[in-house]
Short mmCIF file of C-alpha atoms in Angstrom, two decimals:
data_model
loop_
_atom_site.label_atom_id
_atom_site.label_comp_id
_atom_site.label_asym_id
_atom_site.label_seq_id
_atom_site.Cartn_x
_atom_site.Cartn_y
_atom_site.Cartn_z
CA UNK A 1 176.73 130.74 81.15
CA UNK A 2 175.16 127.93 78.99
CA UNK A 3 171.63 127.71 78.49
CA UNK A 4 169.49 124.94 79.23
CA UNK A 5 165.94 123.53 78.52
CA UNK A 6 163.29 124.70 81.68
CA UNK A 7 160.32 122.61 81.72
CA UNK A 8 157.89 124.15 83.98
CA UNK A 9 154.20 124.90 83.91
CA UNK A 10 152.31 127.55 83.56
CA UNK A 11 154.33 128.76 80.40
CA UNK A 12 153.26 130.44 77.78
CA UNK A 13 155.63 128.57 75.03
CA UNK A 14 155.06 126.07 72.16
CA UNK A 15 156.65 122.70 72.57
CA UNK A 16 157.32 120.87 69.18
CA UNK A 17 157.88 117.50 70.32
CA UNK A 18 158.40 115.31 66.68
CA UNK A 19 158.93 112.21 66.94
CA UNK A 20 160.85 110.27 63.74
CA UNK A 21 160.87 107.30 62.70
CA UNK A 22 163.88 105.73 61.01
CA UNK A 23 166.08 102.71 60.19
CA UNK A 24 168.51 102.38 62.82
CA UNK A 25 171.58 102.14 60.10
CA UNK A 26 170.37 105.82 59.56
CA UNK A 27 169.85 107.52 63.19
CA UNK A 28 173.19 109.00 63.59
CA UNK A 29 172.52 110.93 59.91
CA UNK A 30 168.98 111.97 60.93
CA UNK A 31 170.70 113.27 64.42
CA UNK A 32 173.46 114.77 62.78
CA UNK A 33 171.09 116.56 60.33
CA UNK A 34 168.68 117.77 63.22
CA UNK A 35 171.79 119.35 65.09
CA UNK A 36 173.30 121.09 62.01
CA UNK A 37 169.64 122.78 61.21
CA UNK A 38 169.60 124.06 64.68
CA UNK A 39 172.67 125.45 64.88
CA UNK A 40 173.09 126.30 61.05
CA UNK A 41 169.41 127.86 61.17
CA UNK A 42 166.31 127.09 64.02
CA UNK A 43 168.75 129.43 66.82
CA UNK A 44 168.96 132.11 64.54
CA UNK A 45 164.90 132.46 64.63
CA UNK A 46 162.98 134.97 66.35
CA UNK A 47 161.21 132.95 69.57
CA UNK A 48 163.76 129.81 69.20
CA UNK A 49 164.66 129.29 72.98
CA UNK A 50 165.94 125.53 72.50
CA UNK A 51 166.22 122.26 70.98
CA UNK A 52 167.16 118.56 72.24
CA UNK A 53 167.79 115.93 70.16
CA UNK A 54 167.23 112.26 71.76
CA UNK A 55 168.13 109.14 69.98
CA UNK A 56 166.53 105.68 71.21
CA UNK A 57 168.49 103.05 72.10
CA UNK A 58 166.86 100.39 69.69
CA UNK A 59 168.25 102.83 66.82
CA UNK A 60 164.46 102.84 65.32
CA UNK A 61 163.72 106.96 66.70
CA UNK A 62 164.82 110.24 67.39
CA UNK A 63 162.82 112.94 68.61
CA UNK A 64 163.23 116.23 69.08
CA UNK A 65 161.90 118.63 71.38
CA UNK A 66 162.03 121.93 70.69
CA UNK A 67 161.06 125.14 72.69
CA UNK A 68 159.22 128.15 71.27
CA UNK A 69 158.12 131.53 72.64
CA UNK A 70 154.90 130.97 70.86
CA UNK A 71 152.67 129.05 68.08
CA UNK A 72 153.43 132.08 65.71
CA UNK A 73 157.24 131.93 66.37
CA UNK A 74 156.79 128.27 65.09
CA UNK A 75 154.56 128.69 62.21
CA UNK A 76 156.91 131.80 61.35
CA UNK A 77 159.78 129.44 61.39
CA UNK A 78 158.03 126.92 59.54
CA UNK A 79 157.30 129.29 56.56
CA UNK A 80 161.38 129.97 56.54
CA UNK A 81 162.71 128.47 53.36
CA UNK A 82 165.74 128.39 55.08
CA UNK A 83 163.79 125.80 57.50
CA UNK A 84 162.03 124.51 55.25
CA UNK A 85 165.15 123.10 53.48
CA UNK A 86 166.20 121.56 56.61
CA UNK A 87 163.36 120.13 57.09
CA UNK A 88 163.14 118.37 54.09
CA UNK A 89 166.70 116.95 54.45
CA UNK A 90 165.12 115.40 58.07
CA UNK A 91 162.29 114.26 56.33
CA UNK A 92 163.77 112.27 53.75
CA UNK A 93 165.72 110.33 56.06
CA UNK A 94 163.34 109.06 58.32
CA UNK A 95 160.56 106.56 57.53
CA UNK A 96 158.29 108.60 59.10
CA UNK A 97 157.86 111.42 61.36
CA UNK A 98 154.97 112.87 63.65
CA UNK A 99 155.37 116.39 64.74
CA UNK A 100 153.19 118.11 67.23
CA UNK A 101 152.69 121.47 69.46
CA UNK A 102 152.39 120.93 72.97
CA UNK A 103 151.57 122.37 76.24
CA UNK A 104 153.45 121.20 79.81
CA UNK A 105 150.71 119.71 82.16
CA UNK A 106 152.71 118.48 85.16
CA UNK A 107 156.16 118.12 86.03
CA UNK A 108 157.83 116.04 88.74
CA UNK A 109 161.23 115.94 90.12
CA UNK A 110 162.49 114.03 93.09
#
């Protein structure tokens, strides 16, 4: 069975939702470089449950939203120099990049 993203309320997770920044000639590198860290390292760390990569059409972002059990999974993850060499590689590709821990609100479906 293949797992999949839930987004529900009334979970207890962390949602990392970072948007970067980037020049569009380099979007498919930054993407490329998000996917290998999470398979290469972020689904190999205690509370990872999942991780999607979106890239906007006008080339200019990609985001990526990431599930966590908890903040402390996160932070743990974060202090990972494994991660943290990931991370760096994302960083220097992108012009800028704005990540942040979230909570779902309200979800709608048709």
């Amino acid at each position: 069975m293949t797992a999949t993203t839930t987004i529900g309320t009334g979970r207890a997770i962390a949602t990392l939702i970072n948007v970067f920044t980037v020049l569009p000639e380099r979007q498919a590198e930054l993407v490329a470089v998000l996917s290998r860290a999470t398979e290469e390292t972020m689904k190999d760390r205690p509370g990872f449950l999942s991780a999607n990569i979106h890239a906007s059409a006008d080339g200019e972002r990609v985001v990526n939203y990431a599930q966590w059990e908890s903040e402390e999974h996160f932070l743990a993850m974060l202090a990972d120099p494994s991660a943290q060499e990931h991370m760096t590689e994302a960083a220097a590709l992108a012009e800028g990049f704005d990540p942040r821990l979230y909570a779902v609100e309200s979800v709608h479906h048709i």
